[in-house]
Short mmCIF file of C-alpha atoms in Angstrom, two decimals:
data_model
loop_
_atom_site.label_atom_id
_atom_site.label_comp_id
_atom_site.label_asym_id
_atom_site.label_seq_id
_atom_site.Cartn_x
_atom_site.Cartn_y
_atom_site.Cartn_z
CA MET A 1 71.29 18.27 12.67
CA SER A 2 72.88 21.01 10.56
CA ARG A 3 76.36 22.30 11.32
CA LEU A 4 74.93 25.56 12.63
CA GLY A 5 72.51 23.62 14.82
CA THR A 6 75.36 21.50 16.19
CA ILE A 7 77.42 24.60 16.97
CA GLY A 8 74.38 26.19 18.62
CA ALA A 9 73.79 23.12 20.78
CA ARG A 10 77.43 23.06 21.89
CA LEU A 11 77.31 26.78 22.67
CA TYR A 12 74.14 26.21 24.66
CA ARG A 13 75.76 23.44 26.72
CA GLY A 14 78.89 25.52 27.30
CA GLU A 15 81.17 23.08 25.43
CA ILE A 16 82.54 25.77 23.15
CA GLY A 17 82.37 29.55 23.16
CA TYR A 18 84.02 32.85 22.30
CA ASP A 19 85.35 34.89 25.19
CA PHE A 20 83.49 38.14 24.53
CA VAL A 21 84.22 39.56 27.96
CA ARG A 22 87.95 38.96 27.82
CA HIS A 23 88.21 40.71 24.43
CA ARG A 24 85.84 43.48 25.44
CA LYS A 25 88.42 46.28 25.11
CA PHE A 26 88.88 45.49 21.43
CA TRP A 27 85.14 45.64 20.80
CA TYR A 28 84.85 48.78 22.89
CA GLY A 29 87.45 50.34 20.60
CA VAL A 30 85.56 49.25 17.48
CA SER A 31 82.33 50.70 18.87
CA ILE A 32 84.00 53.98 19.77
CA LEU A 33 85.43 54.34 16.25
CA ILE A 34 82.04 53.62 14.67
CA THR A 35 80.34 56.10 16.99
CA ILE A 36 82.93 58.80 16.24
CA ALA A 37 82.41 58.25 12.51
CA ALA A 38 78.64 58.55 12.97
CA ILE A 39 78.94 61.77 14.99
CA ALA A 40 81.40 63.19 12.44
CA GLY A 41 78.95 62.38 9.63
CA VAL A 42 76.18 64.29 11.37
CA ALA A 43 78.48 67.23 12.18
CA ILE A 44 80.02 67.51 8.71
CA ARG A 45 77.26 66.47 6.33
CA GLY A 46 74.24 67.11 8.50
CA LEU A 47 70.86 65.44 8.12
CA ASN A 48 68.82 65.77 4.97
CA MET A 49 65.63 66.89 6.65
CA GLY A 50 62.41 66.24 4.76
CA ILE A 51 59.92 68.81 3.70
CA GLU A 52 57.80 68.00 6.75
CA PHE A 53 60.52 69.55 8.92
CA LYS A 54 61.60 72.42 6.67
CA GLY A 55 58.29 73.40 5.12
CA GLY A 56 57.56 73.75 1.43
CA ALA A 57 55.36 72.27 -1.29
CA VAL A 58 54.72 68.79 -2.65
CA PHE A 59 53.58 68.38 -6.25
CA THR A 60 52.16 65.11 -7.58
CA THR A 61 51.95 64.62 -11.34
CA PRO A 62 49.62 62.36 -13.30
CA SER A 63 51.14 59.62 -15.46
CA THR A 64 54.02 61.14 -17.43
CA LYS A 65 56.98 60.06 -19.55
CA VAL A 66 59.23 62.76 -18.11
CA SER A 67 62.30 61.31 -16.38
CA VAL A 68 63.16 61.96 -12.76
CA ALA A 69 66.27 63.92 -13.75
CA ASP A 70 64.33 66.21 -16.10
CA ALA A 71 61.57 66.77 -13.55
CA ARG A 72 64.17 67.71 -10.91
CA GLU A 73 65.76 70.19 -13.32
CA TYR A 74 62.40 71.79 -14.15
CA ALA A 75 61.46 72.08 -10.46
CA GLU A 76 64.77 73.66 -9.47
CA GLU A 77 64.61 76.16 -12.33
CA ALA A 78 61.03 77.12 -11.43
CA SER A 79 61.61 77.45 -7.68
CA GLY A 80 65.27 78.38 -7.31
CA HIS A 81 65.59 75.74 -4.54
CA PRO A 82 66.84 72.14 -4.52
CA ALA A 83 64.12 69.64 -5.38
CA ILE A 84 63.60 65.99 -4.48
CA VAL A 85 61.81 63.88 -7.09
CA GLN A 86 60.55 60.34 -6.46
CA LYS A 87 58.97 58.04 -9.03
CA LEU A 88 55.76 56.46 -7.81
CA GLY A 89 53.52 53.81 -9.31
CA ASN A 90 51.81 54.26 -12.71
CA ASP A 91 54.63 56.57 -13.91
CA THR A 92 53.60 59.37 -11.55
CA LEU A 93 56.14 61.68 -9.93
CA ARG A 94 56.30 63.23 -6.47
CA ILE A 95 58.22 66.52 -6.47
CA GLN A 96 59.23 68.18 -3.19
CA VAL A 97 60.51 71.72 -3.00
CA ALA A 98 61.38 73.20 0.38
CA GLN A 99 60.99 76.75 1.66
CA LEU A 100 58.06 77.85 -0.51
CA ASN A 101 55.18 80.02 0.65
CA THR A 102 51.67 80.00 -0.82
CA ASP A 103 52.30 82.51 -3.62
CA GLN A 104 55.60 80.91 -4.61
CA ALA A 105 54.01 77.45 -4.65
CA ALA A 106 51.27 78.64 -7.04
CA GLN A 107 53.86 80.08 -9.44
CA VAL A 108 56.01 76.95 -9.31
CA LYS A 109 52.95 74.82 -10.01
CA SER A 110 52.15 76.85 -13.11
CA ASP A 111 55.72 76.66 -14.39
CA LEU A 112 55.96 72.93 -13.73
CA ALA A 113 52.71 72.24 -15.56
CA ARG A 114 54.08 74.11 -18.57
CA ASP A 115 57.48 72.38 -18.55
CA LEU A 116 56.03 68.91 -17.93
CA LYS A 117 53.38 69.55 -20.62
CA ILE A 118 50.45 68.57 -18.41
CA ASP A 119 47.23 70.28 -17.39
CA ALA A 120 47.76 72.50 -14.34
CA ASP A 121 44.49 71.27 -12.85
CA LYS A 122 45.83 67.68 -12.90
CA LEU A 123 49.03 68.62 -11.08
CA GLY A 124 48.37 68.09 -7.39
CA ALA A 125 49.89 70.60 -4.98
CA GLU A 126 50.11 70.49 -1.20
CA LEU A 127 51.68 73.13 1.01
CA VAL A 128 53.40 71.89 4.17
CA GLY A 129 54.32 74.22 7.02
CA PRO A 130 57.52 73.69 9.05
CA SER A 131 55.61 73.96 12.33
CA TRP A 132 54.02 70.56 11.72
CA GLY A 133 57.41 68.92 11.40
CA LYS A 134 58.66 70.69 14.51
CA GLN A 135 55.69 69.33 16.46
CA ILE A 136 56.52 65.81 15.28
CA ALA A 137 60.18 66.24 16.23
CA ASN A 138 59.33 67.62 19.66
CA LYS A 139 56.90 64.78 20.37
CA ALA A 140 59.47 62.26 19.17
CA TRP A 141 62.12 63.68 21.51
CA THR A 142 59.63 63.65 24.36
CA GLY A 143 58.67 60.06 23.63
CA LEU A 144 62.33 59.06 23.43
CA ALA A 145 63.13 60.66 26.78
CA ILE A 146 60.14 59.02 28.47
CA PHE A 147 61.08 55.66 26.95
CA MET A 148 64.66 55.92 28.19
CA VAL A 149 63.55 56.80 31.72
CA LEU A 150 61.04 53.95 31.84
CA VAL A 151 63.59 51.46 30.51
CA VAL A 152 66.15 52.44 33.14
CA ILE A 153 63.57 52.22 35.94
CA TYR A 154 62.25 48.85 34.76
CA LEU A 155 65.68 47.26 34.31
CA ALA A 156 66.88 48.63 37.64
CA ILE A 157 63.88 47.03 39.36
CA ALA A 158 63.73 43.78 37.39
CA PHE A 159 67.51 43.25 37.35
CA GLU A 160 69.86 45.83 38.86
CA TRP A 161 71.15 49.33 38.19
CA ARG A 162 74.32 48.10 36.48
CA MET A 163 72.28 46.31 33.85
CA ALA A 164 70.09 49.39 33.42
CA VAL A 165 73.17 51.55 32.80
CA ALA A 166 74.63 49.06 30.31
CA ALA A 167 71.34 48.79 28.41
CA LEU A 168 71.02 52.60 28.26
CA ILE A 169 74.54 52.97 26.85
CA ALA A 170 73.78 50.29 24.25
CA LEU A 171 70.58 52.12 23.24
CA ILE A 172 72.40 55.44 22.81
CA HIS A 173 75.07 53.62 20.79
CA ASP A 174 72.43 52.16 18.45
CA LEU A 175 70.61 55.46 17.94
CA THR A 176 73.86 57.34 17.27
CA ILE A 177 74.97 54.84 14.63
CA THR A 178 71.57 54.89 12.91
CA VAL A 179 71.46 58.69 12.76
CA GLY A 180 75.07 58.77 11.54
CA VAL A 181 74.30 56.37 8.71
CA TYR A 182 71.42 58.62 7.62
CA ALA A 183 73.81 61.56 7.49
CA LEU A 184 76.49 59.65 5.55
CA VAL A 185 74.07 58.08 3.07
CA GLY A 186 72.08 61.27 2.60
CA PHE A 187 68.64 59.69 2.86
CA GLU A 188 65.83 62.08 3.62
CA VAL A 189 64.68 62.27 7.23
CA THR A 190 60.87 62.11 7.35
CA PRO A 191 58.26 61.23 9.97
CA GLY A 192 58.74 57.64 8.77
CA THR A 193 62.36 57.87 9.86
CA VAL A 194 61.30 59.03 13.31
CA ILE A 195 58.89 56.08 13.56
CA GLY A 196 61.68 53.71 12.55
CA LEU A 197 64.05 55.14 15.16
CA LEU A 198 61.48 54.71 17.92
CA THR A 199 60.68 51.19 16.70
CA ILE A 200 64.26 49.92 16.85
CA LEU A 201 64.52 50.76 20.54
CA GLY A 202 62.45 47.73 21.45
CA TYR A 203 64.41 45.46 19.11
CA SER A 204 67.66 46.78 20.53
CA LEU A 205 66.61 45.80 24.05
CA TYR A 206 65.25 42.35 23.19
CA ASP A 207 68.49 40.36 22.97
CA THR A 208 70.03 42.38 25.79
CA VAL A 209 67.22 41.53 28.20
CA VAL A 210 67.34 37.83 27.22
CA VAL A 211 71.04 37.67 28.14
CA PHE A 212 70.49 39.68 31.31
CA ASP A 213 67.73 37.32 32.41
CA GLY A 214 69.97 34.27 31.98
CA LEU A 215 72.79 36.05 33.75
CA LYS A 216 70.54 37.01 36.66
CA GLU A 217 69.47 33.40 37.15
CA GLY A 218 73.00 32.04 36.77
CA ALA A 219 74.47 34.52 39.23
CA LYS A 220 72.23 33.53 42.13
CA GLY A 221 74.44 32.41 44.99
CA ILE A 222 77.57 33.09 42.93
CA THR A 223 79.57 34.10 46.00
CA LYS A 224 79.01 30.63 47.54
CA GLN A 225 81.21 28.90 44.96
CA ASN A 226 84.87 29.23 44.01
CA ARG A 227 84.83 27.93 40.45
CA TYR A 228 83.75 30.85 38.24
CA THR A 229 84.06 34.62 38.37
CA TYR A 230 81.16 36.88 37.48
CA SER A 231 82.76 37.74 34.12
CA GLU A 232 83.03 34.05 33.23
CA LEU A 233 79.38 33.46 34.10
CA ALA A 234 78.41 36.49 32.02
CA ASN A 235 80.39 35.14 29.10
CA ARG A 236 78.78 31.70 29.35
CA SER A 237 75.34 33.28 29.52
CA LEU A 238 76.11 35.30 26.39
CA ASN A 239 77.36 32.26 24.49
CA GLY A 240 74.29 30.32 25.55
CA THR A 241 71.99 32.80 23.79
CA LEU A 242 74.32 33.68 20.91
CA VAL A 243 72.78 31.48 18.21
CA ARG A 244 69.26 32.50 19.21
CA SER A 245 70.26 36.16 18.95
CA ILE A 246 71.78 35.62 15.51
CA ASN A 247 68.75 33.68 14.26
CA THR A 248 66.17 36.21 15.47
CA THR A 249 68.18 39.11 14.06
CA VAL A 250 68.59 37.50 10.64
CA VAL A 251 64.88 36.64 10.47
CA ALA A 252 63.99 40.23 11.38
CA LEU A 253 66.50 41.71 8.91
CA LEU A 254 65.33 39.73 5.87
CA PRO A 255 61.95 41.45 5.33
CA VAL A 256 63.44 44.84 6.19
CA ALA A 257 66.22 44.23 3.65
CA GLY A 258 63.53 43.41 1.10
CA LEU A 259 61.86 46.77 1.74
CA LEU A 260 65.16 48.65 1.58
CA PHE A 261 66.98 47.01 -1.35
CA ILE A 262 64.11 45.65 -3.45
CA GLY A 263 61.28 48.04 -2.69
CA GLY A 264 63.37 51.19 -2.36
CA GLY A 265 66.32 50.37 -4.62
CA VAL A 266 65.05 48.16 -7.44
CA LEU A 267 61.38 49.14 -7.65
CA GLY A 268 62.06 52.79 -6.90
CA ALA A 269 59.56 53.18 -4.08
CA GLY A 270 61.64 55.87 -2.43
CA MET A 271 59.23 56.44 0.44
CA LEU A 272 60.07 52.96 1.75
CA ASN A 273 63.65 54.10 2.33
CA ASP A 274 62.57 56.45 5.12
CA ILE A 275 61.61 53.73 7.57
CA SER A 276 63.43 50.69 6.15
CA LEU A 277 66.95 52.15 6.46
CA SER A 278 66.45 53.09 10.11
CA LEU A 279 65.03 49.64 10.86
CA PHE A 280 67.82 47.82 9.00
CA VAL A 281 70.68 49.73 10.62
CA GLY A 282 68.99 49.75 14.02
CA LEU A 283 68.36 46.00 14.06
CA ALA A 284 71.95 45.22 13.09
CA ALA A 285 73.37 47.71 15.59
CA GLY A 286 71.07 46.37 18.33
CA ALA A 287 72.26 42.80 17.83
CA TYR A 288 75.87 43.98 17.86
CA SER A 289 75.51 46.09 21.00
CA SER A 290 73.73 43.37 22.99
CA ILE A 291 76.63 40.98 22.33
CA PHE A 292 79.71 43.18 22.34
CA ILE A 293 78.73 46.12 24.56
CA ALA A 294 75.87 45.54 27.01
CA THR A 295 76.95 42.27 28.64
CA PRO A 296 80.69 43.09 28.83
CA LEU A 297 79.78 46.45 30.38
CA VAL A 298 77.70 44.70 33.04
CA ALA A 299 80.65 42.43 33.79
CA ASP A 300 82.98 45.43 34.06
CA LEU A 301 80.65 47.26 36.44
CA LYS A 302 79.90 44.16 38.50
CA GLU A 303 83.56 43.24 38.93
CA ARG A 304 84.02 46.53 40.79
CA ASP A 305 81.74 45.25 43.55
CA PRO A 306 83.73 44.25 46.68
CA GLN A 307 82.04 40.84 46.83
CA MET A 308 82.93 40.12 43.19
CA LYS A 309 86.50 41.27 43.80
CA ALA A 310 86.75 38.84 46.72
CA LEU A 311 85.24 36.07 44.58
CA ARG A 312 87.76 36.68 41.81
CA LYS A 313 90.61 36.46 44.30
CA ARG A 314 89.30 33.14 45.65
CA VAL A 315 88.80 31.69 42.17
CA LEU A 316 92.24 32.74 40.96
CA ALA A 317 93.87 31.49 44.16
CA LYS A 318 92.16 28.12 43.80
CA ARG A 319 93.22 27.81 40.18
CA ALA A 320 96.77 28.70 41.11
CA LYS A 321 96.74 25.65 43.37
CA GLY A 322 95.50 23.49 40.51
CA GLU A 323 92.16 22.74 42.16
CA THR A 324 89.96 23.91 39.28
CA GLU A 325 90.27 23.48 35.53
CA PRO A 326 87.52 25.67 34.01
CA ASP A 327 88.68 25.31 30.40
CA GLU A 328 88.80 21.51 30.64
CA SER A 329 85.40 21.27 32.32
CA ALA A 330 83.86 23.57 29.71
CA ALA A 331 85.31 21.48 26.90
CA ASP A 332 83.80 18.17 28.05
CA GLY A 333 80.42 19.42 29.26
CA GLY A 334 81.12 20.77 32.74
CA SER A 335 82.59 19.41 35.90
CA ASP A 336 79.53 17.23 36.70
CA GLY A 337 77.16 19.45 34.81
CA THR A 338 76.21 21.37 37.93
CA GLY A 339 79.29 23.43 38.67
CA ALA A 340 79.62 21.89 42.13
CA ASP A 341 82.71 22.57 44.16
CA ASP A 342 85.18 19.69 44.42
CA ASP A 343 85.80 20.31 48.09
CA PRO A 344 84.59 17.15 49.92
CA ARG A 345 83.57 19.25 52.91
CA ASN A 346 80.94 20.90 50.75
CA GLU A 347 80.15 17.92 48.55
CA ASP A 348 76.47 17.61 49.46
CA ALA A 349 75.62 21.26 50.09
CA GLY A 350 77.85 22.40 47.24
CA ASP A 351 76.02 20.31 44.64
CA THR A 352 72.73 21.91 45.62
CA ALA A 353 73.99 25.50 45.74
CA ALA A 354 76.10 25.24 42.60
CA ALA A 355 73.23 23.85 40.60
CA SER A 356 71.98 27.40 40.33
CA THR A 357 75.39 29.00 39.95
CA GLY A 358 77.33 26.70 37.66
CA PRO A 359 77.63 26.99 33.89
CA SER A 360 74.56 24.87 33.20
CA ALA A 361 72.35 27.28 35.13
CA VAL A 362 73.56 30.17 33.01
CA VAL A 363 72.34 28.62 29.78
CA GLY A 364 69.23 27.16 31.31
CA GLN A 365 69.88 23.42 31.15
CA ARG A 366 71.66 20.95 33.39
CA GLY A 367 74.56 19.16 31.74
CA ARG A 368 75.49 15.49 31.88
CA GLY A 369 76.64 14.24 35.24
CA ARG A 370 80.30 13.39 35.71
CA SER A 371 81.85 13.04 39.13
CA SER A 372 85.35 14.34 39.49
CA GLY A 373 86.15 11.79 42.19
CA ARG A 374 88.96 13.89 43.60
CA ARG A 375 89.66 13.96 47.31
CA ARG A 376 92.05 15.99 49.35
#
């Protein structure tokens, strides 16, 4: 087994792990700083909206030896507006000029054909109205709002309202970062960008729901034991799915990175940047938020519950008496692999109840049996 596989197996069994919940304030701070930077980027630089949202004309040339820089200069001189030029296959160029009406587009087409030294009839021209882009934006906002509402309702029913709130905050975090990166990088926002933003919502929820499902199962009957607090169970559930989250994210990022860096950067297929950047940033932000934001937030909200407060007091009181050693049991595979209470009065019933509440239940597999043998 590879080293990564060995580490993953030990994480899965609860033998090792990083305390994400205990260090949650640090990661909250990191997330807040990133979010502030993203919002500042949008506020200061703004979004480079595509022609579909601003209106204008798109000109497509036949095969030409004119460089992108020269074509941009010709288009800006002819129109008096900034132009975006992309090199397509077979040495063709796509020239976008915003804020042109029909008469202006015809004049710009004539001037471009002259400067580029091509036949005006071979220079394709398409006029795009801003109302079309506004319709797309409005439908996208409507779809986003409906999606958010449905997600909250589903998670509240399938899990609980605290998990729904945490997942919603993580989603907003991911969308804000993605939009902020677009503003800072200056990539053009097109309908492809909107599609990418809506697509990453599902990816963002995937790892979060996997952890929540394990946490829901592990927390059944949690108040009947005195070994682990809710935050500790949440942390063990998160560590149990950590390697799987990393693997699925890396596998998803590789083809998207190919589209972004190879297709868009090396090969010059600029239109691929529209959707690939949003997917790349959204996938990475989704994996981050599911680990460092969503689950710790659930633990924070759950620990405010009176039952969880009482459980924490019992657990801490028992540890103060030296009756439980959670770190030691986690290091050697669990206190009998079931999380059963050591109290002999609950020896039989405790083994059964704790089988669904101990650390092994959180990660989905029963550990190796080892009786503590202690009696009071």
